[in-house]
Coordinates of C-alpha atoms in Angstrom, one line a residue:
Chain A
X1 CA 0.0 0.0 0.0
X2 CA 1.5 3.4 -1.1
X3 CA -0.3 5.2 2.1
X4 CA -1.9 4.7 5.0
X5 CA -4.8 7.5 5.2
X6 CA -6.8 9.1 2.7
X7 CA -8.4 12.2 3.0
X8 CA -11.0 12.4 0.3
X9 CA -11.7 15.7 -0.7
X10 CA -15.9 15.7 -1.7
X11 CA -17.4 17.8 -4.1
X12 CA -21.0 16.9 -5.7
X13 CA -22.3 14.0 -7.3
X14 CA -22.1 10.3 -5.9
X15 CA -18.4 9.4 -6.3
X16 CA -17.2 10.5 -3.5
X17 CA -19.8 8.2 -1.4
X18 CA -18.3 5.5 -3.7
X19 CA -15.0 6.0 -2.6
X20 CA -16.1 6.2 0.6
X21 CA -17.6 2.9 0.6
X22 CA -14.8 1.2 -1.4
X23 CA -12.3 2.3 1.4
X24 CA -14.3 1.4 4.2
X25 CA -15.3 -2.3 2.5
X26 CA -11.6 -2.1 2.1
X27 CA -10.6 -1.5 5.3
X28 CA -8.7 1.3 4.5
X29 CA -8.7 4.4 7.0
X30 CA -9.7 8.0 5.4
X31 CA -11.6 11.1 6.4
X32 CA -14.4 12.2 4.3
X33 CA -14.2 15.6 3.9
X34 CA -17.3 17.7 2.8
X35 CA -16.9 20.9 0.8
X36 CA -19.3 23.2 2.0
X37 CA -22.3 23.8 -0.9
X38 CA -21.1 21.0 -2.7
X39 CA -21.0 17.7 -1.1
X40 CA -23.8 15.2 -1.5
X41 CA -25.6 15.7 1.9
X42 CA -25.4 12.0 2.4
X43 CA -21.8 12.6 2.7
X44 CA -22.6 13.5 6.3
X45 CA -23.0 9.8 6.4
X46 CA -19.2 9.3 7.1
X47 CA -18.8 11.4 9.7
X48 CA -16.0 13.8 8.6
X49 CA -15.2 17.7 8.5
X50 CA -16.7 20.5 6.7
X51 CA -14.4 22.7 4.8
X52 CA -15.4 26.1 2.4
X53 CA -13.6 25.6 -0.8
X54 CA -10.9 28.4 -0.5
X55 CA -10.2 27.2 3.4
X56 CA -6.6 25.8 2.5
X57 CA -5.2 26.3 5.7
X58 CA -8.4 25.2 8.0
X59 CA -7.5 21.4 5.0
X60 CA -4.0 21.2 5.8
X61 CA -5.0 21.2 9.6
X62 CA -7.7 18.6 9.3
X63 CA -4.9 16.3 7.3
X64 CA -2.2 16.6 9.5
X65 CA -3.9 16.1 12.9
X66 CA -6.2 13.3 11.8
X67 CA -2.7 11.6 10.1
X68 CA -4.0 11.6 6.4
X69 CA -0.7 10.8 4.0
X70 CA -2.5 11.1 1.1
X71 CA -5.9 12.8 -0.9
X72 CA -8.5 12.2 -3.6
X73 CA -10.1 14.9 -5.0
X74 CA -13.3 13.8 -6.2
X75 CA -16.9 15.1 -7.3
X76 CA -18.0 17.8 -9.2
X77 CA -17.0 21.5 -8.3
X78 CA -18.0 24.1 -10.4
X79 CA -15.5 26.5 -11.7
X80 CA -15.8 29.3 -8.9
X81 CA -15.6 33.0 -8.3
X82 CA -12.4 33.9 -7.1
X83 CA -13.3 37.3 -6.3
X84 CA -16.2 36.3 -4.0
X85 CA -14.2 33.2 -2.5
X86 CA -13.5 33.2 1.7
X87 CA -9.5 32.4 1.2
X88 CA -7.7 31.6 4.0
X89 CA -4.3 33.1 4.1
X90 CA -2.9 29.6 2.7
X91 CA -5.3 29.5 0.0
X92 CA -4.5 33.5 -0.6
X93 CA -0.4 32.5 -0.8
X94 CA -1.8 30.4 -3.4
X95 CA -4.1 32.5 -5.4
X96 CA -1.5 34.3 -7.9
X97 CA -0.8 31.0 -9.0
X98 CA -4.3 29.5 -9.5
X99 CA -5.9 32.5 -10.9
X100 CA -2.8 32.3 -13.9
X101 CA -4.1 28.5 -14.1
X102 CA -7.5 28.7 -14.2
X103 CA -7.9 31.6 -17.5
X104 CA -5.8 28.3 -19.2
X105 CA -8.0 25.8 -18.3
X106 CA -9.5 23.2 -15.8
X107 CA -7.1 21.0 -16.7
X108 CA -4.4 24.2 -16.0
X109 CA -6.2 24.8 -12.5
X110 CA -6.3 21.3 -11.2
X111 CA -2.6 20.9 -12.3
X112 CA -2.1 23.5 -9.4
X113 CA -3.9 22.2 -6.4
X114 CA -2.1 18.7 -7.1
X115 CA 1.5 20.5 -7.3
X116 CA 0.2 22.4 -4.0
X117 CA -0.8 19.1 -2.3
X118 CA 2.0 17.2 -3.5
X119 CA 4.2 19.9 -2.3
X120 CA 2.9 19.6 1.1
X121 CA 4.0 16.1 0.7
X122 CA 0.8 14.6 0.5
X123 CA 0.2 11.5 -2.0
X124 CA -2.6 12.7 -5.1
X125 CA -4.7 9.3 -5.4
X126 CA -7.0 8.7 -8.5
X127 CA -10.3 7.6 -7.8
X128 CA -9.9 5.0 -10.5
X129 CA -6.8 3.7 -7.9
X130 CA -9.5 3.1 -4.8
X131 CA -12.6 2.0 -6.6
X132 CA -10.8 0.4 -9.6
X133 CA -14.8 -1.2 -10.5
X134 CA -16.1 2.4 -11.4
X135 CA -13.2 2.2 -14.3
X136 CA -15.2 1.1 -17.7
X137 CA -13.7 -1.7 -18.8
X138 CA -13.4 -2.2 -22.7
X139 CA -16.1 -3.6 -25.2
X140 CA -20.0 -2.9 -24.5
X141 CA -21.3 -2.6 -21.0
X142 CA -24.8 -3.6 -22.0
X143 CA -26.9 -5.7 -24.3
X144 CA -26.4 -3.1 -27.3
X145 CA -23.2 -3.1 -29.1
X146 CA -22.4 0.2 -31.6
X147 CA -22.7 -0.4 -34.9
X148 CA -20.3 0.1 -37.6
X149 CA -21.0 3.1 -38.3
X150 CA -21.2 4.4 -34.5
X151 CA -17.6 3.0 -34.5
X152 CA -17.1 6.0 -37.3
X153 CA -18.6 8.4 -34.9
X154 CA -17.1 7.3 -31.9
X155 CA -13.9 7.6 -33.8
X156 CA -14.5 10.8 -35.0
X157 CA -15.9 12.3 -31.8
X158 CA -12.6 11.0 -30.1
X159 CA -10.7 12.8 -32.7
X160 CA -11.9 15.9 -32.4
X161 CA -11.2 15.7 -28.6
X162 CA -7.4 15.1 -29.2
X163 CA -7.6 17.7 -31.2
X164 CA -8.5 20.1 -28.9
X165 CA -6.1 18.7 -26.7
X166 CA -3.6 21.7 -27.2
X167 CA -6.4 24.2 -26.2
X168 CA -7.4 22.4 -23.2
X169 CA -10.9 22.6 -23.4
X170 CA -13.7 19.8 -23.0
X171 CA -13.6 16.1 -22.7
X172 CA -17.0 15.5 -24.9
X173 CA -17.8 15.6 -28.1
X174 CA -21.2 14.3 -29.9
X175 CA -21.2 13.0 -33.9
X176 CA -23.9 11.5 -36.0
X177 CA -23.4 10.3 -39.4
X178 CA -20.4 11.9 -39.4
X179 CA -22.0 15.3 -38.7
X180 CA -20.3 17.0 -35.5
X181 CA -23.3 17.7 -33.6
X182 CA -21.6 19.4 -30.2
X183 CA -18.4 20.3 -28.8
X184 CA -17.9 20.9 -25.4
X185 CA -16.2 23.9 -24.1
X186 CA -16.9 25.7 -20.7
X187 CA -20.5 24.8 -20.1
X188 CA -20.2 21.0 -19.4
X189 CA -21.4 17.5 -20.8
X190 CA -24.9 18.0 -19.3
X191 CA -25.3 20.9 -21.3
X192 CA -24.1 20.2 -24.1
X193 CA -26.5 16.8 -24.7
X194 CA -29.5 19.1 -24.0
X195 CA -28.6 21.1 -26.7
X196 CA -28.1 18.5 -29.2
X197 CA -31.7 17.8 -28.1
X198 CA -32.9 20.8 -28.9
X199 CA -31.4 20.5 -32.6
X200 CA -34.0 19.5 -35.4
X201 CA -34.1 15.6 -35.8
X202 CA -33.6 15.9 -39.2
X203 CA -29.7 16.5 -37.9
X204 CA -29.2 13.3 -37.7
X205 CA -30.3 12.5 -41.1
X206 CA -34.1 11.7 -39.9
X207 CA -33.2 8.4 -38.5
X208 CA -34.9 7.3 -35.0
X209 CA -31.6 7.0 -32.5
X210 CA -28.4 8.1 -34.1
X211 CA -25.0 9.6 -33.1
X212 CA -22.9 8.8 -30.2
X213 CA -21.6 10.9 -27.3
X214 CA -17.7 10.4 -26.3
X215 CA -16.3 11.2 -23.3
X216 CA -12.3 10.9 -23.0
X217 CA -9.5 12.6 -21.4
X218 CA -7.9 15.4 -22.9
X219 CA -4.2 15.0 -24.2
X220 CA -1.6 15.5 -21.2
X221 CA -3.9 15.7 -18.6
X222 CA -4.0 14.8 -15.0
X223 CA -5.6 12.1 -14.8
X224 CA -5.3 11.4 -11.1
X225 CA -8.5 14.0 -10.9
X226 CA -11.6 14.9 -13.1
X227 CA -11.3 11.1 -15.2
X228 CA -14.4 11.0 -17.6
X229 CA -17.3 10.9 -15.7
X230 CA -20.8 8.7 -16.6
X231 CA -23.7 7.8 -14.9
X232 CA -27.2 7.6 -15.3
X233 CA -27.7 10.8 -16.0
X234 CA -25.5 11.3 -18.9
X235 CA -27.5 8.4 -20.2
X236 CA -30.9 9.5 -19.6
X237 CA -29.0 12.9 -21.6
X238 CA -28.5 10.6 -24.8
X239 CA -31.7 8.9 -24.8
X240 CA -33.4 12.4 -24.9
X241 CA -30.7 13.5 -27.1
X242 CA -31.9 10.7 -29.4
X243 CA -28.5 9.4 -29.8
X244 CA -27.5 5.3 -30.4
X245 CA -25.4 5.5 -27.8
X246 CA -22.1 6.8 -25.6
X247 CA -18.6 6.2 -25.7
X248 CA -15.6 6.7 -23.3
X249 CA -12.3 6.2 -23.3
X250 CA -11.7 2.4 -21.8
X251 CA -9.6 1.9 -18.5
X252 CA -9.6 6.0 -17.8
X253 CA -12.7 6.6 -17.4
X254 CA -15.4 6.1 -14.7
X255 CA -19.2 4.8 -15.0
X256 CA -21.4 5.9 -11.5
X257 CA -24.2 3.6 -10.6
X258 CA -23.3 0.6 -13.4
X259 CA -26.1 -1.3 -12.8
X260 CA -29.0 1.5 -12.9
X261 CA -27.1 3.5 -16.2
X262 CA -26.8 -0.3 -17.9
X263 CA -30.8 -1.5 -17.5
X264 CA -31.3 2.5 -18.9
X265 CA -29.2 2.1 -21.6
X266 CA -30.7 -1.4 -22.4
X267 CA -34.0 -0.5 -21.9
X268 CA -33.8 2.4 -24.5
X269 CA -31.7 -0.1 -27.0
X270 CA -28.3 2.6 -26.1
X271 CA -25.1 1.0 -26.3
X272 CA -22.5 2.1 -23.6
X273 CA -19.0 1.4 -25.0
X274 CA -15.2 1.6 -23.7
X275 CA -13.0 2.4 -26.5
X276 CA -9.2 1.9 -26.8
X277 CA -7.1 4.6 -27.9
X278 CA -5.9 2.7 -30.6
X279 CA -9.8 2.3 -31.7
X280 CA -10.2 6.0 -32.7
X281 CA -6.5 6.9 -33.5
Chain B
X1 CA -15.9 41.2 -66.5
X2 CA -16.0 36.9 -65.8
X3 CA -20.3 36.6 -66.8
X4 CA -23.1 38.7 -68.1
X5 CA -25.6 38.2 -65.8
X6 CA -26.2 36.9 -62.3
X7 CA -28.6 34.3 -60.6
X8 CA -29.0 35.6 -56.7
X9 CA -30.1 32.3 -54.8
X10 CA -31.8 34.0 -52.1
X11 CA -31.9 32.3 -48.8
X12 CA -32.7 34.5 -45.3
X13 CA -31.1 37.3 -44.0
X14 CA -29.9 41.0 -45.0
X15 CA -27.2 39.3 -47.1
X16 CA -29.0 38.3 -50.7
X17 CA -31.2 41.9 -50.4
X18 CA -27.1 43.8 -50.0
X19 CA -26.1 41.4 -53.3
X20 CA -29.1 42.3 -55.5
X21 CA -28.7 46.0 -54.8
X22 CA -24.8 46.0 -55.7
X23 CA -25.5 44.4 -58.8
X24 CA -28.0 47.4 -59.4
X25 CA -26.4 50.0 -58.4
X26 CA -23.3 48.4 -60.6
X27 CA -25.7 47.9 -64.1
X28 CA -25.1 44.2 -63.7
X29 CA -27.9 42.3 -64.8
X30 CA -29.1 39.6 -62.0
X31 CA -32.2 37.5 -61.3
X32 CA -33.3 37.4 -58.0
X33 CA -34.0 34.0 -57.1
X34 CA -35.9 33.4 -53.6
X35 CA -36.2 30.3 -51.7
X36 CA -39.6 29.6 -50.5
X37 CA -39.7 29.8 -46.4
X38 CA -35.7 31.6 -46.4
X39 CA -36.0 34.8 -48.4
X40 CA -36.8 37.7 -46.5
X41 CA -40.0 38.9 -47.8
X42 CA -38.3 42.3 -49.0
X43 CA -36.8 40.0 -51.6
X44 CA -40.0 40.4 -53.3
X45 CA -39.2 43.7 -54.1
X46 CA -36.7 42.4 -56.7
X47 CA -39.6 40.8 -58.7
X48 CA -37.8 37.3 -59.5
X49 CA -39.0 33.9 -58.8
X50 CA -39.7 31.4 -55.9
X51 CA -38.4 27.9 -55.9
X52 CA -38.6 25.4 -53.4
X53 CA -35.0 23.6 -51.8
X54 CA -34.9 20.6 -53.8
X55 CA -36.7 22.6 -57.3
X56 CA -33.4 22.0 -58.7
X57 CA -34.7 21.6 -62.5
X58 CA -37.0 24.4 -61.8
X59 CA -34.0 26.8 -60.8
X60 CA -31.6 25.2 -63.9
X61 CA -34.5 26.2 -66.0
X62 CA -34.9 30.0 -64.5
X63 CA -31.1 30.2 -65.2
X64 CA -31.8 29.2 -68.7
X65 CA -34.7 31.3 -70.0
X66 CA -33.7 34.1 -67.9
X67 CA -30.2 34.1 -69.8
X68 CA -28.1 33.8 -66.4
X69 CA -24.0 32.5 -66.7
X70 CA -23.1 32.9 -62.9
X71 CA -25.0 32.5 -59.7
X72 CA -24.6 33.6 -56.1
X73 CA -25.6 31.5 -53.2
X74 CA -26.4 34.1 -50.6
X75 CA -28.1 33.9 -47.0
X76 CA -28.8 31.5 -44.5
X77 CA -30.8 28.2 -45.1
X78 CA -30.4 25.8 -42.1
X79 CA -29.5 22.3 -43.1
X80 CA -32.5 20.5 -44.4
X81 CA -34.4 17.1 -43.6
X82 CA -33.7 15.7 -46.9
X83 CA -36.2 12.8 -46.2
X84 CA -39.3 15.8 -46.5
X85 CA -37.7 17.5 -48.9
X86 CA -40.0 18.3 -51.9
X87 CA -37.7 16.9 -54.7
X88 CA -37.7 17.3 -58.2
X89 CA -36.2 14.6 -60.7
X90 CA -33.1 17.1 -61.2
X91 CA -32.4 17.0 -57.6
X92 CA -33.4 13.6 -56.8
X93 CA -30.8 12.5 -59.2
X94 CA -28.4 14.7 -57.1
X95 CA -29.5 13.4 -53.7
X96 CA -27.3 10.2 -53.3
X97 CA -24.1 13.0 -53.9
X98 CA -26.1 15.6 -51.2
X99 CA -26.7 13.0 -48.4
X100 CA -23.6 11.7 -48.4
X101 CA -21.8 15.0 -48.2
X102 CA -24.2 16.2 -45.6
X103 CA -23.1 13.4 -43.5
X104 CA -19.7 14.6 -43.6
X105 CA -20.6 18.8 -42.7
X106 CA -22.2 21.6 -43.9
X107 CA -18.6 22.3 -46.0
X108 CA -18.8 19.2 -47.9
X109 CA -22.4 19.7 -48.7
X110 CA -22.3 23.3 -50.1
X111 CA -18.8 21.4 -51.9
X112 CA -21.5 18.9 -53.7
X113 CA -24.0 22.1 -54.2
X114 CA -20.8 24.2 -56.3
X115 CA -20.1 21.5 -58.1
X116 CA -23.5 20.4 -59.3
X117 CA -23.6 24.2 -60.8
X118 CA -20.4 24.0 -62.3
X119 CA -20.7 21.4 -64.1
X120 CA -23.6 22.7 -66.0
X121 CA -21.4 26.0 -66.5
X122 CA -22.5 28.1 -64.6
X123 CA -19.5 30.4 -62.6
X124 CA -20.1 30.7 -59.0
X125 CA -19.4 34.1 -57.8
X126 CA -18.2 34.7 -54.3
X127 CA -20.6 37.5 -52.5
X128 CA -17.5 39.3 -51.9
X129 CA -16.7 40.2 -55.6
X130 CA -20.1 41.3 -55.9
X131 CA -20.4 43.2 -52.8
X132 CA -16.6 44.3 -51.9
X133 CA -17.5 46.9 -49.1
X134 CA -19.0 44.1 -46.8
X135 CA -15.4 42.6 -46.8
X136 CA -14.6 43.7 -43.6
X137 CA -11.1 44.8 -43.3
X138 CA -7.6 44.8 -41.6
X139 CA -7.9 46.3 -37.9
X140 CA -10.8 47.8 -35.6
X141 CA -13.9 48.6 -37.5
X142 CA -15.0 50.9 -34.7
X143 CA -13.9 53.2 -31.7
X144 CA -12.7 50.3 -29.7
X145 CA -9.1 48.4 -30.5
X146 CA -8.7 45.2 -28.8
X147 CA -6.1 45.2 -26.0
X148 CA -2.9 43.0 -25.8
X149 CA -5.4 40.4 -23.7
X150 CA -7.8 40.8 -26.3
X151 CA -5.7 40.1 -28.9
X152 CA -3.7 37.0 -27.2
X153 CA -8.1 35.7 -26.8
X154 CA -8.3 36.4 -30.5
X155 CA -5.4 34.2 -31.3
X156 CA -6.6 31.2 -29.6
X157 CA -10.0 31.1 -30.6
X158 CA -8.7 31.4 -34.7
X159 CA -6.3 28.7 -33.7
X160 CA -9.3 26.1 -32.1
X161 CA -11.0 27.2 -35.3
X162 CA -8.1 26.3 -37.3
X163 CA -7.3 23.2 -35.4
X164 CA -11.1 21.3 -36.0
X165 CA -10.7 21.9 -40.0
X166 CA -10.2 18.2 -40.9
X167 CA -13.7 17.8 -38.9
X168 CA -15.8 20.3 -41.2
X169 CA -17.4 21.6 -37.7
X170 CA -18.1 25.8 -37.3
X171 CA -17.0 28.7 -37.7
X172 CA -16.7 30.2 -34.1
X173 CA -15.3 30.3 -31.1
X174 CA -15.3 32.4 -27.8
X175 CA -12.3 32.6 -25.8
X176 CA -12.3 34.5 -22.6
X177 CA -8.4 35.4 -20.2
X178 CA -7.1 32.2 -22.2
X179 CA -10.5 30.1 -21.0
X180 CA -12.2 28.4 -24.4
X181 CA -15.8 29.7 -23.6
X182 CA -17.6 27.7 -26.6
X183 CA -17.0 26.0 -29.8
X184 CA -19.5 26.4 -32.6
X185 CA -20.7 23.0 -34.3
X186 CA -24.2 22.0 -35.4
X187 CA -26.0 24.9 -33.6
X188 CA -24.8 27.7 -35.2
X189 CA -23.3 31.4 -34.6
X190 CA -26.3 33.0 -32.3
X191 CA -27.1 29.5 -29.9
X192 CA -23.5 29.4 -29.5
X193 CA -23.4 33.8 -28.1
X194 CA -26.5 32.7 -26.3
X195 CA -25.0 29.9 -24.5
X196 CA -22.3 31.9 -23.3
X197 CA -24.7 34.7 -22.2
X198 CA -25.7 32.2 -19.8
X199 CA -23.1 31.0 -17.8
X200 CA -21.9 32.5 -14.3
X201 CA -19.9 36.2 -15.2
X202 CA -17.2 34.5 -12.9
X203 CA -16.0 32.3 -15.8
X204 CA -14.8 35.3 -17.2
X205 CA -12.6 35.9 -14.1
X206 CA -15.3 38.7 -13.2
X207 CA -14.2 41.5 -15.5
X208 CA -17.5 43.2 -16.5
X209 CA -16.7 42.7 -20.3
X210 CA -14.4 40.4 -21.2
X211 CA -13.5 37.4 -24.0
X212 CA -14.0 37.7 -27.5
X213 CA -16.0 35.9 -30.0
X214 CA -13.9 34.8 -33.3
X215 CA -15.3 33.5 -36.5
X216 CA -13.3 32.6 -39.5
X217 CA -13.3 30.3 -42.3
X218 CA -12.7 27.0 -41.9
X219 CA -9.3 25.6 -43.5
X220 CA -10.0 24.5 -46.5
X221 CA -13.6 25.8 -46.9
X222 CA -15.2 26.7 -50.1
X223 CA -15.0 30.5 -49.4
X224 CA -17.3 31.8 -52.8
X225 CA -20.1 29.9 -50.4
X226 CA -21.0 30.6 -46.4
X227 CA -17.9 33.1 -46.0
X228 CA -18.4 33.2 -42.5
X229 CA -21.0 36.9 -41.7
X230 CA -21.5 39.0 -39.0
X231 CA -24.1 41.6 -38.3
X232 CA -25.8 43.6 -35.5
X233 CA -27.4 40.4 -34.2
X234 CA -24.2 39.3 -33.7
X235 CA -22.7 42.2 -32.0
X236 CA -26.3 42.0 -29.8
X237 CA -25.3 39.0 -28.7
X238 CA -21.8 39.4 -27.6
X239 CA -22.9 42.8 -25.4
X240 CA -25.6 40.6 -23.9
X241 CA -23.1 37.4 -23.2
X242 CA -20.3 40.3 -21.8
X243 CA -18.0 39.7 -24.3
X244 CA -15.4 42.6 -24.6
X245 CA -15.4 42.3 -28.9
X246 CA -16.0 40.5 -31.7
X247 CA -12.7 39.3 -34.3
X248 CA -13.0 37.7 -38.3
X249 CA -10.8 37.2 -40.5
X250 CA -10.2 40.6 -42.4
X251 CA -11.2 39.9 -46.1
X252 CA -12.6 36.8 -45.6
X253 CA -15.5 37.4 -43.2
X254 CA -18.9 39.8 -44.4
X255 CA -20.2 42.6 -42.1
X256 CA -23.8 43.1 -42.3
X257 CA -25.5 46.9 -41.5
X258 CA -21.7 47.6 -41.0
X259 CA -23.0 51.4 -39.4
X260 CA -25.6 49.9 -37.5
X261 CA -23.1 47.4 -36.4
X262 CA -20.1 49.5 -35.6
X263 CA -22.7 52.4 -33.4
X264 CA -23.9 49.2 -31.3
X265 CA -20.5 48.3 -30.6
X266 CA -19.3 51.7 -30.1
X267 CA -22.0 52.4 -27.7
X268 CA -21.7 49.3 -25.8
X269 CA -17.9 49.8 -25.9
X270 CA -16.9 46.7 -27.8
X271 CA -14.5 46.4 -30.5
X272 CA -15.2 44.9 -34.2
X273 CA -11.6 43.6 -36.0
X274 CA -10.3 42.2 -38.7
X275 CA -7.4 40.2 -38.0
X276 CA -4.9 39.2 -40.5
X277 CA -4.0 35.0 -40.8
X278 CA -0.8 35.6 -40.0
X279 CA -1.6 37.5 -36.7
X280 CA -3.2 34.4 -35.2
X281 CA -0.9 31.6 -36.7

């Protein structure tokens, strides 16, 4: 074992409860701590702290005296205000740094508060590394497999992510028949599949369920944090989207609540797939 | 001159009306041609006649009583649902060509569209030979010059552009402190403002007007067809999403109302520029 306590850092959605659960099925000690605002509320469940985001010091208190070696950051945190955030004066030291970061990218900002937690000599953990069952494994999850020509648009859709790699923007991209439907930039997946919705039907050349959505992490990025998220709502997304089915990248990245997001998927005849790289390059 | 007389394919917006009244005021002879359900209803005014989308032997006949040796594709149609379309035999014989192009973008369709009239012998004239003053030019169009920020925005938005040619996706992109805002692909130029006008000001690091929308060509494009236009509904939209300017390529981008345009940016304190390729690369 490369440490011996985790402080898992929570911001919204349910994979934070998930890695929760896998350490303490594990037997593994941690500290769930709760981001103010952001944390499921059944993260109160496990008992831990409360932080605001922007209270560094108040963090790097909680890990030392409870004897945390290493972190996961995990969840979703929207991109905040800096100039309405409470910043302790640790978090302040740091801001010249992540305000630079973050008018790169996500991918810039996050790069930050790993150097800043590796500097204090903490261990960065990838969820994928405590609950390795949330990674999608390769092939189709569900009863429906993509067709050929979803492969195209898989393959496409996962090109036009790499290409954007450079830029560091999104991590999704939706493509029927060839057609890119979406790209997404600084609004987020969920947004972007409602808006590919709300496109004429005719977009996807008038057939019933066409196009794929594909998730995948962008060139060079961390991928200890923010791995390609899917759950059941990105798939209840693409059945209103009208899409065949969705995509990610095999192995790096994560499917919440398997079992619920398959029998959606299958019910609605959606194939969920894991690509491998060498698939789309 | 390259031909005698002009076939205007009128599809919506200011843009076909602008054409038709440069080839009068030049003593060109033209036919205005309007598309049923896309013309604005002004275009009447020009006393030509109304086809359908998919009257293709209709419109080759027009051409040929009426004498015409070039046409102008002009305005916006939105992409069609080619299964509804009203076809004639001329463009039925076409539509294998059309829905495989459409498949592939809107670049390759328009591709199919050129060629179809070229191959009868027509010419197809670019509406910026006809129309030479909506070429917008080299540097601010208004009282506003982008600042060094501005300008380092402007560059990575042309270079996402740039970067998604091989995938025939938009024309636009909004970049805001170095943070890729949006990317333009199926939904078009004024969704893609809009979206922006709705997320949280603190993506743009809080500066009350800040991040500029680009549009440009894509590489490779067929640039006598859907040279990529701006107009006051543009500039509308980027003082309602808090965008600090608007940036196209100088020469190869159309400015619509070009006095209403600049006063609204003025007024609003945003610039309009033209930016030269080499600028951005």
């Amino acid at each position: 074992m490369r440490w011996t306590k985790l402080g898992i850092i929570m911001g919204g959605g349910a994979l934070p409860l998930r890695l929760a659960d896998a350490c303490a099925n594990q037997g593994r000690p941690f500290v769930a701590i709760r981001l103010t605002g952001f944390a499921d509320p059944a993260a109160e469940a496990y008992d831990g702290p409360e932080i605001h985001l922007g209270e560094a010091g108040k963090l790097a208190r909680i890990l030392k005296d409870t004897g945390c070696d290493a972190v996961t950051l995990a969840g979703i945190v929207p991109r905040p205000d800096f100039s309405s955030l409470r910043l302790d004066w640790r978090a302040a030291a740091l801001l010249p740094r992540l305000l630079a970061a973050a008018a790169r990218g996500d991918g810039a900002l996050l790069d930050v508060i790993v150097d800043a937690f590796e500097g204090e000599g903490y261990k960065v953990i990838g969820a994928d590394e405590i609950a390795g069952d949330l990674a999608v494994p390769e092939g189709p999850l569900g009863a429906v497999a993509p067709s050929d020509d979803d492969r195209e648009d898989i393959r496409k859709a996962a090109r036009v992510i790499a290409a954007l790699g450079p830029f560091d923007v999104g991590q999704a991209a939706a493509v029927a028949g060839g057609l890119v439907l979406a790209i997404e930039a600084a609004e987020g997946t969920d947004d972007m599949i409602a808006r590919i919705a709300s496109m004429p039907a005719s977009i996807r050349s008038g057939a019933p369920r066409r196009g794929v959505l594909v998730k995948r992490p962008k060139p060079g990025q961390e991928l200890r944090v923010d791995l390609p998220t899917i759950g059941v709502k990105t798939i209840e997304g693409a059945i209103a989207a009208g899409l065949a089915g969705v995509a990610v990248e095999a192995r790096r990245s994560l499917l919440m609540d398997a079992d619920e997001a398959i029998a959606a998927a299958d019910a609605a005849g959606l194939f969920i797939f894991g690509f491998r790289p060498e698939d789309v390059a």
